[in-house]
mmCIF file of C-alpha atoms in Angstrom:
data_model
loop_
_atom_site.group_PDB
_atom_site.id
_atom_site.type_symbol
_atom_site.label_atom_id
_atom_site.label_comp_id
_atom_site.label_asym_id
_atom_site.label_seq_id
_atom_site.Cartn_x
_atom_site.Cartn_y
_atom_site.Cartn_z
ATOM 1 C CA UNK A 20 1.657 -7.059 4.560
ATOM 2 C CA UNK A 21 -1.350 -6.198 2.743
ATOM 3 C CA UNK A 22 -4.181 -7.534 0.305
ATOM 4 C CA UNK A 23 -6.743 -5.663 -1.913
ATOM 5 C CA UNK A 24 -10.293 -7.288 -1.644
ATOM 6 C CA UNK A 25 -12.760 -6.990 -4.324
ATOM 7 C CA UNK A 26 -16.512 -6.946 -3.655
ATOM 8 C CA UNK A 27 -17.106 -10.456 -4.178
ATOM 9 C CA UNK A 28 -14.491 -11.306 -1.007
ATOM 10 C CA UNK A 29 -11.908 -12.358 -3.874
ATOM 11 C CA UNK A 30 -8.351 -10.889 -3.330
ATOM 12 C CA UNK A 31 -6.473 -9.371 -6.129
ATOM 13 C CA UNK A 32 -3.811 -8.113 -4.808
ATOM 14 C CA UNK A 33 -0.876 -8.743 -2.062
ATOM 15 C CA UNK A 34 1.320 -6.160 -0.793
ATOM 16 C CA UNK A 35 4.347 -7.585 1.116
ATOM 17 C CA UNK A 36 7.230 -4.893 1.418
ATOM 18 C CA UNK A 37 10.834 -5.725 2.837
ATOM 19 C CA UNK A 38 10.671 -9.335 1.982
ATOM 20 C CA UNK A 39 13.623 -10.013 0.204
ATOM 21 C CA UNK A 40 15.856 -7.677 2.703
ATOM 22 C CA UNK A 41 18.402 -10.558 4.372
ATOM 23 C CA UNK A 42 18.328 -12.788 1.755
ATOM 24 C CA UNK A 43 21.404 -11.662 -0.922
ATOM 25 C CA UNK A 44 19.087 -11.529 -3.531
ATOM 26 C CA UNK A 45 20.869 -8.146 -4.626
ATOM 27 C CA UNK A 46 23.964 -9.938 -5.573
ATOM 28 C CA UNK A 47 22.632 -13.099 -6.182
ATOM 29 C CA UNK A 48 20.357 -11.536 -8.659
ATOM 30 C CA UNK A 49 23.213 -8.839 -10.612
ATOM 31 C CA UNK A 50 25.450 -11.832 -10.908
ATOM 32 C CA UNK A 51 23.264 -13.807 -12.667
ATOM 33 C CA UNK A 52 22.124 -11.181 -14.585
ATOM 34 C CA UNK A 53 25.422 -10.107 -15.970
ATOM 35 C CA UNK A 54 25.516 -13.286 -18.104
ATOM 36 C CA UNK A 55 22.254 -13.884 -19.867
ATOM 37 C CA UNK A 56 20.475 -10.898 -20.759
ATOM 38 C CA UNK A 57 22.319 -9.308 -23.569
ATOM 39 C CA UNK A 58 19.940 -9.818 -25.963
ATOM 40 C CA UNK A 59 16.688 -9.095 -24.282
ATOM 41 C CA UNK A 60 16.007 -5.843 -26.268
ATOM 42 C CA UNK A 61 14.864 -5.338 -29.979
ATOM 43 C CA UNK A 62 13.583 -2.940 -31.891
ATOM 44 C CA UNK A 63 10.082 -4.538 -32.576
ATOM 45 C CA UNK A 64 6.745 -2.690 -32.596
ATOM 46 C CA UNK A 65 6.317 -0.331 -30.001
ATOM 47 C CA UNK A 66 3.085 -2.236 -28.971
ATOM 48 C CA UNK A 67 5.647 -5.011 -28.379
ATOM 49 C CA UNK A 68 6.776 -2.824 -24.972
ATOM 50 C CA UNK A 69 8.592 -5.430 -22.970
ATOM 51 C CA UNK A 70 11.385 -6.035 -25.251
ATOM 52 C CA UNK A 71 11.095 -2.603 -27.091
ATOM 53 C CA UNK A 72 13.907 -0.451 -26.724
ATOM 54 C CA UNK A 73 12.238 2.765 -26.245
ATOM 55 C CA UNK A 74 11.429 1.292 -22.871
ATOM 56 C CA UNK A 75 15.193 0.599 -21.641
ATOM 57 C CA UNK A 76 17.480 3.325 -19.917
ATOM 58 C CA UNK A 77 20.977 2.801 -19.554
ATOM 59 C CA UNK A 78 22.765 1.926 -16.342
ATOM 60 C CA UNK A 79 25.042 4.883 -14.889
ATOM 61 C CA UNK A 80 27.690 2.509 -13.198
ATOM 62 C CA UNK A 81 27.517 -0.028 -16.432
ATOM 63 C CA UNK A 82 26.369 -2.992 -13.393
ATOM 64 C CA UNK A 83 23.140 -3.929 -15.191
ATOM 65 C CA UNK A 84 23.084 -4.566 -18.759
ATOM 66 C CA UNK A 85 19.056 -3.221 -19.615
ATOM 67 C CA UNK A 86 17.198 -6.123 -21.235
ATOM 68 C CA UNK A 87 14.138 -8.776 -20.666
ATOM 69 C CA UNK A 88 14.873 -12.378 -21.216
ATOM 70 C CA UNK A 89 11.976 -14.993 -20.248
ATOM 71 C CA UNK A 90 12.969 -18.122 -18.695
ATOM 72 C CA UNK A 91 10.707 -21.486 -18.339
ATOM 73 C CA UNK A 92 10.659 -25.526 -17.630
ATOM 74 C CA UNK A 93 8.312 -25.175 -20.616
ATOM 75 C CA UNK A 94 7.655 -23.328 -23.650
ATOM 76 C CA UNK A 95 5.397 -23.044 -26.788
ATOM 77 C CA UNK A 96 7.399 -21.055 -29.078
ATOM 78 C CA UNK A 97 5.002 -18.104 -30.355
ATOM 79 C CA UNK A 98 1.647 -19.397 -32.757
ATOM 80 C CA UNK A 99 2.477 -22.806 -31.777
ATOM 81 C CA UNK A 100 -0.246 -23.125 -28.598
ATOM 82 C CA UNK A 101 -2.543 -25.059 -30.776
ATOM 83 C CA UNK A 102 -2.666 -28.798 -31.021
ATOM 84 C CA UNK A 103 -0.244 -30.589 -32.657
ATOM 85 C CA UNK A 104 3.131 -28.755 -31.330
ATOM 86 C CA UNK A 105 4.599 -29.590 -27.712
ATOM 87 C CA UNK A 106 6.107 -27.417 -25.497
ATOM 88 C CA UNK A 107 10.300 -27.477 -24.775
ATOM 89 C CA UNK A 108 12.444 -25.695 -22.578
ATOM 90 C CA UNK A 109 13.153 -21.764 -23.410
ATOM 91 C CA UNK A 110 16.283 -21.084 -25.365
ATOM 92 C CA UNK A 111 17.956 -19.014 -22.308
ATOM 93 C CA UNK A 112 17.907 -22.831 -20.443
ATOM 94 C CA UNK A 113 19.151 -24.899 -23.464
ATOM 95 C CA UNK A 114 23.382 -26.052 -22.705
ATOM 96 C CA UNK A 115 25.298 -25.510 -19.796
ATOM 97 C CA UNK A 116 24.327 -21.515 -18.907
ATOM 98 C CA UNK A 117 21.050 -23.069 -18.782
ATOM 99 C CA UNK A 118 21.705 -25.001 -16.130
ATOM 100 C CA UNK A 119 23.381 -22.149 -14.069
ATOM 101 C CA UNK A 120 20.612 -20.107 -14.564
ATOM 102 C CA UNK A 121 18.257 -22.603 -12.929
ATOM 103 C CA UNK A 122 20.567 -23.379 -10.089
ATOM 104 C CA UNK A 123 20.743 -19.462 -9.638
ATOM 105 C CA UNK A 124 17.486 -19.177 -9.813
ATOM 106 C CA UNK A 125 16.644 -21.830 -6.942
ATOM 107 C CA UNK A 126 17.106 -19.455 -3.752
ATOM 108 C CA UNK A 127 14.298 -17.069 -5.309
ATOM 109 C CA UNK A 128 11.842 -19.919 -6.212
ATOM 110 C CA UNK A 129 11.398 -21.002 -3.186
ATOM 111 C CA UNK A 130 10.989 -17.764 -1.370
ATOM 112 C CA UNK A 131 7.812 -17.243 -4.161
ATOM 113 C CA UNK A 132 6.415 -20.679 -3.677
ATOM 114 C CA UNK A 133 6.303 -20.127 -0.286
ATOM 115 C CA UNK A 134 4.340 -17.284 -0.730
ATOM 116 C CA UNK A 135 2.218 -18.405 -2.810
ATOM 117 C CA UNK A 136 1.521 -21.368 -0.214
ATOM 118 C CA UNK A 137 0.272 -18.478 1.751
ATOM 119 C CA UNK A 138 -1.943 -16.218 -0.835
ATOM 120 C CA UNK A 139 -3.530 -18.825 -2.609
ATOM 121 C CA UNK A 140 -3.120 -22.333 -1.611
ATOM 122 C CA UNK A 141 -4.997 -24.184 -4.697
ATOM 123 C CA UNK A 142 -2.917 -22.179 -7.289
ATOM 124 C CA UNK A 143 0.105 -23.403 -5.160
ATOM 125 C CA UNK A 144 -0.918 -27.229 -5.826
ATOM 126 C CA UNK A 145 -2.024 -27.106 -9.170
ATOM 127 C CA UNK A 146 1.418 -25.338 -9.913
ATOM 128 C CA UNK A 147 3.046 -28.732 -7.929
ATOM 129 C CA UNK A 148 0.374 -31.514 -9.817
ATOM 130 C CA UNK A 149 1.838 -29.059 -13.541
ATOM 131 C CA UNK A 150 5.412 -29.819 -12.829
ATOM 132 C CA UNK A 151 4.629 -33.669 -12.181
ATOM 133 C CA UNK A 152 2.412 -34.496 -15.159
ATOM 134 C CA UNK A 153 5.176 -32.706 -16.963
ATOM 135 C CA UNK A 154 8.116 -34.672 -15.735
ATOM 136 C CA UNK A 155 6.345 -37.938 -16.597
ATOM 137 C CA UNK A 156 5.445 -36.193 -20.421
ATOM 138 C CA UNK A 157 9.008 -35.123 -20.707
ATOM 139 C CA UNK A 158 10.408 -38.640 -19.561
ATOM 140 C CA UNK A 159 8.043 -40.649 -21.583
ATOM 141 C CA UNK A 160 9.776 -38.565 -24.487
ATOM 142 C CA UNK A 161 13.115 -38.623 -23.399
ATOM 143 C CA UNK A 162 13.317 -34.727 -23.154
ATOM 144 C CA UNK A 163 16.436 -34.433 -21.389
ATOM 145 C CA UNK A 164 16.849 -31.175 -20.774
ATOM 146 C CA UNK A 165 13.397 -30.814 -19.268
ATOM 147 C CA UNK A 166 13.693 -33.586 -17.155
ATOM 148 C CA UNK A 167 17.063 -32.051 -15.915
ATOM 149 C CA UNK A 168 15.445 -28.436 -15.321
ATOM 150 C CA UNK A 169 12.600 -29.841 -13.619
ATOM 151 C CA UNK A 170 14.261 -31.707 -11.234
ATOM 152 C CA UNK A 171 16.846 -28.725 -9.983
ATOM 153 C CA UNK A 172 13.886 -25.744 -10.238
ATOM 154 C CA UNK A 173 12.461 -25.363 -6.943
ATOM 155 C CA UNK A 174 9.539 -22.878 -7.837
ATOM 156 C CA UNK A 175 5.914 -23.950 -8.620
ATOM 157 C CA UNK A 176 5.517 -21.317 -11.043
ATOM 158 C CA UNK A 177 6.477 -22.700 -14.424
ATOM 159 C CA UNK A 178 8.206 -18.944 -15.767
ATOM 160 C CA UNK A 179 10.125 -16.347 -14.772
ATOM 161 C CA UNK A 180 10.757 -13.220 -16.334
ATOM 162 C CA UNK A 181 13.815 -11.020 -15.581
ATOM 163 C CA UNK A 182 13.322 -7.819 -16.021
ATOM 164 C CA UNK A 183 16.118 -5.002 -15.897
ATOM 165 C CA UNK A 184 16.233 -1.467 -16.293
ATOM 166 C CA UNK A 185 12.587 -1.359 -18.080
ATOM 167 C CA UNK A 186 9.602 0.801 -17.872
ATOM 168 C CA UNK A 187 6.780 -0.445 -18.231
ATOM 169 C CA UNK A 188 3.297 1.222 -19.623
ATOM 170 C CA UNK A 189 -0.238 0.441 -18.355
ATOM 171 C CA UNK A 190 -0.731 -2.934 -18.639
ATOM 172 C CA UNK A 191 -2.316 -6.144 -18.022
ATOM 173 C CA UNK A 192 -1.317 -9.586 -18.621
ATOM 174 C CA UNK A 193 -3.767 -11.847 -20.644
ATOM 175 C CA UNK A 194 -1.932 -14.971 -21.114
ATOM 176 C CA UNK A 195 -2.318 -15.789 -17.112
ATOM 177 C CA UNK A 196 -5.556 -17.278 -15.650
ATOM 178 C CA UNK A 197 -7.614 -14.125 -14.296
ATOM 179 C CA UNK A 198 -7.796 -16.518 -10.819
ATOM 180 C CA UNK A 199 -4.025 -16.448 -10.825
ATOM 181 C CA UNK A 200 -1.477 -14.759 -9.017
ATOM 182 C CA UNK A 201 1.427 -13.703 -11.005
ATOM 183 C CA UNK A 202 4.216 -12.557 -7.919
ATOM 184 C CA UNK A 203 6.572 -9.550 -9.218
ATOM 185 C CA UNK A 204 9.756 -9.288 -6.647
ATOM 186 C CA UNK A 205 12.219 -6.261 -7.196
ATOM 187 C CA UNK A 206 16.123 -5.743 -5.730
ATOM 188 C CA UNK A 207 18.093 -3.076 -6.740
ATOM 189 C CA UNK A 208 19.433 1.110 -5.749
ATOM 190 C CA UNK A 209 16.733 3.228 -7.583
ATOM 191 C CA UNK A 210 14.701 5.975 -6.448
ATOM 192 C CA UNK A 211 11.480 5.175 -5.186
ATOM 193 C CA UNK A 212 8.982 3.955 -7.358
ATOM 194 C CA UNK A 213 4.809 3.928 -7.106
ATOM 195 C CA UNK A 214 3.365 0.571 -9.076
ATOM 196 C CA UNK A 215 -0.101 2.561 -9.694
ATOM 197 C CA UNK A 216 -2.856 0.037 -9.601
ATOM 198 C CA UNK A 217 -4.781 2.054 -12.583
ATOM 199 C CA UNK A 218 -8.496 0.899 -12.572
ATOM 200 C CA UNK A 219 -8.549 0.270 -8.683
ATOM 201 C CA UNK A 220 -7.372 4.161 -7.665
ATOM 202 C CA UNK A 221 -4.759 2.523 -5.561
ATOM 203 C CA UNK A 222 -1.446 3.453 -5.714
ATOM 204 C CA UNK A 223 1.432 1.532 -3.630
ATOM 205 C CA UNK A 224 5.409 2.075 -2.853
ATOM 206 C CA UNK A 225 7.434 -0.109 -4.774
ATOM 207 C CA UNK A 226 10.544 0.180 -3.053
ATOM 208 C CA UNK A 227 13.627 -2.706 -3.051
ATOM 209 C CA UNK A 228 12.957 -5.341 -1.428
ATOM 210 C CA UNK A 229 9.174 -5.863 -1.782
ATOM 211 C CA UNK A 230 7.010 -8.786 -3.233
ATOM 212 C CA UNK A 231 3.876 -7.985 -4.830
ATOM 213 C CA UNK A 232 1.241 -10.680 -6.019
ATOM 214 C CA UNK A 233 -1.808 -9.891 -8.358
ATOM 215 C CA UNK A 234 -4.595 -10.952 -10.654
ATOM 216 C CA UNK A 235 -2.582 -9.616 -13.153
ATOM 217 C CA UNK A 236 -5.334 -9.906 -16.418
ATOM 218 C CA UNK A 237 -7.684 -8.242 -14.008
ATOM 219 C CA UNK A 238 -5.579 -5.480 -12.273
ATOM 220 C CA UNK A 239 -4.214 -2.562 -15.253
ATOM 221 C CA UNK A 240 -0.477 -1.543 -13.485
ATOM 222 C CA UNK A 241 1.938 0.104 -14.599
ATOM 223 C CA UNK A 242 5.528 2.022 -12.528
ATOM 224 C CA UNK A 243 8.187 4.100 -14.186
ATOM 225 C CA UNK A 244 11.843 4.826 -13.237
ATOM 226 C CA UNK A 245 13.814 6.518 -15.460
ATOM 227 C CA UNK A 246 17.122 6.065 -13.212
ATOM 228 C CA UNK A 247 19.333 4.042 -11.231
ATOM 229 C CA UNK A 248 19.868 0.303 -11.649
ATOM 230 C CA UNK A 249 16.939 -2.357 -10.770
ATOM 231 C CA UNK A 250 15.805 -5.598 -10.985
ATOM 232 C CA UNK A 251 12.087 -7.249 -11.532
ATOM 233 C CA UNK A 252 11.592 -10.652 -11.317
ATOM 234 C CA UNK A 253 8.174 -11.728 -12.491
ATOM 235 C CA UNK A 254 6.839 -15.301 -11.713
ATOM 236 C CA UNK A 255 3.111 -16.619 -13.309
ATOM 237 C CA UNK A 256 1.803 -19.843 -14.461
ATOM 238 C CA UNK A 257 1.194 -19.801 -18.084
ATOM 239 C CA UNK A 258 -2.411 -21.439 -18.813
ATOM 240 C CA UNK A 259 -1.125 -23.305 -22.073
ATOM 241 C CA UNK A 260 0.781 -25.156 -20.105
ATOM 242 C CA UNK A 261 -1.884 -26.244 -17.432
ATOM 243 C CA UNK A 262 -3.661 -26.577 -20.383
ATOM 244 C CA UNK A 263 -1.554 -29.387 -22.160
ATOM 245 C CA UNK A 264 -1.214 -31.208 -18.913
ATOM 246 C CA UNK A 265 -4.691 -31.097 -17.826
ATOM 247 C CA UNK A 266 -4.582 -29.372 -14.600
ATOM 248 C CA UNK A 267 -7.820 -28.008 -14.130
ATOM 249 C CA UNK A 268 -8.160 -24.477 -13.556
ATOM 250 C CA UNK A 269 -8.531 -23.078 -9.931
ATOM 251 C CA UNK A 270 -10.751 -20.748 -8.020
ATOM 252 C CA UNK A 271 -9.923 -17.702 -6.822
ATOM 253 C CA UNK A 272 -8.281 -16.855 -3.506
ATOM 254 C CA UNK A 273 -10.785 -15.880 -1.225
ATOM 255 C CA UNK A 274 -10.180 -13.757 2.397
ATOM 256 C CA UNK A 275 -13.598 -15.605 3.603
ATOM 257 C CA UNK A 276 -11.966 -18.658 3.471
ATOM 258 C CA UNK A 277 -8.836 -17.999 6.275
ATOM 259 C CA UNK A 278 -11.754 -18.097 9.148
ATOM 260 C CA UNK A 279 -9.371 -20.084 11.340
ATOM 261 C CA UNK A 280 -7.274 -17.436 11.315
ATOM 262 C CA UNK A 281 -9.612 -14.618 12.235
ATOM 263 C CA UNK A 282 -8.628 -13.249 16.047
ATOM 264 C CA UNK A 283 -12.014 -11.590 15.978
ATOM 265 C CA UNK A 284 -13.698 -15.204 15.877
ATOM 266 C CA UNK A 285 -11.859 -16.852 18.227
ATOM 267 C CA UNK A 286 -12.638 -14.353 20.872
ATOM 268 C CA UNK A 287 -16.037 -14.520 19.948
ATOM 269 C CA UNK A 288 -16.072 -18.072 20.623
ATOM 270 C CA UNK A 289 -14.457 -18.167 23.886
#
């Protein structure tokens, strides 16, 4: 594993390859996928790049259907984040798919939680005290279906986008808090691929298998494949939510703080 520390001590990125090798996340992931993403691409504006279909190349084998669907506990459908309007479960949960998809998803949500434990333990509680306040909204308003996905989804992010057979451009991602962690997993068989950290001058393998966590409306990434069939997941907290719970923002995750960890410092104290 490894991180990417800013000047101020605050890290921005995590690096941990191989992680989802052992854990049938392949097939898992492909089955899942074979049923809910037909209608992830449009032809919208070509600023509009993760559904746009410019940005989708066809699968050789016809395994993956290319798309992007977004999937979350809870949802403010778009130019409704204002007061006024409550959030409700995304379409792609809503009836009985819905509730496969969240029992599918439940093997990969807790792999990401648990690194997220790890990288940045404050974001990992706030995402935990989010989920509560939300069950006890979403009961006090008898919002079944919430109350149903949050009590079978096992991650403490509160969306998940699947991503399949996609380029994607230099980007960032604004609507996350710039303290976050968004964590991006990918499974598939594709040639390898760099994610090219843009306005750091860092450039990383992303090959199957490996997790990657960043300040994602900090760090500009982009990677491009133009063959072979693969999967990106990507988990983040969306701040509207926090927001209409009142979960107070966090601080960022800072390598200064793991002291106790720091072989260096126990010898020094011996």
């Amino acid at each position: 594993p490894s991180m990417i520390i800013d000047s101020g001590g605050r890290i921005i990125v995590w690096y941990l390859p191989g992680t989802m090798t052992g854990m049938l996340m392949v097939c898992h992931l492909w089955a899942f996928m074979l049923y809910c993403i037909s209608s992830g691409i449009t032809t919208s504006k070509p600023t509009e790049w993760r559904t746009h279909m410019s940005n989708f190349y066809p699968s050789l084998d016809g395994k993956i259907t290319p798309g992007c669907i977004n999937i979350s506990l809870a949802w403010f459908q778009q130019g409704r984040k204002v007061y006024g309007f409550s959030p409700n479960v995304s379409a792609t949960l809503k009836g009985v798919n819905g509730h496969n998809i969240t029992v599918s998803l439940q093997r990969s949500g807790i792999l990401v939680s648990t690194a997220l434990w790890m990288m940045h333990p404050d974001l990992y509680l706030a995402g935990i005290k989010t989920h509560v306040r939300l069950g006890e909204w979403a009961s006090r308003h008898q919002l079944h279906d919430m109350c149903y996905h949050l009590q079978c989804w096992t991650s403490v992010f509160n969306v998940v986008s699947v991503i399949c057979n996609c380029q994607s451009p230099p980007h960032r991602d604004p609507k996350c808090q710039p303290e976050a962690f968004d964590i991006m997993t990918t499974t598939g068989i594709y040639h390898p691929v760099i994610m090219d950290f843009i306005n750091l001058g860092i450039k990383i393998l992303y090959n199957s298998g490996s997790m990657l966590a960043s300040s994602c409306q900090l760090v500009r990434h982009h990677m491009h494949v133009e063959e072979g069939n693969w999967i990106v997941t990507a988990w983040y907290m969306q701040d509207s939510i926090h927001n209409f719970v009142g979960t107070p923002r966090t601080e960022y995750a800072k390598y200064g703080n793991a002291r106790y960890s720091d072989p260096v410092e126990k010898s020094a104290c011996v």
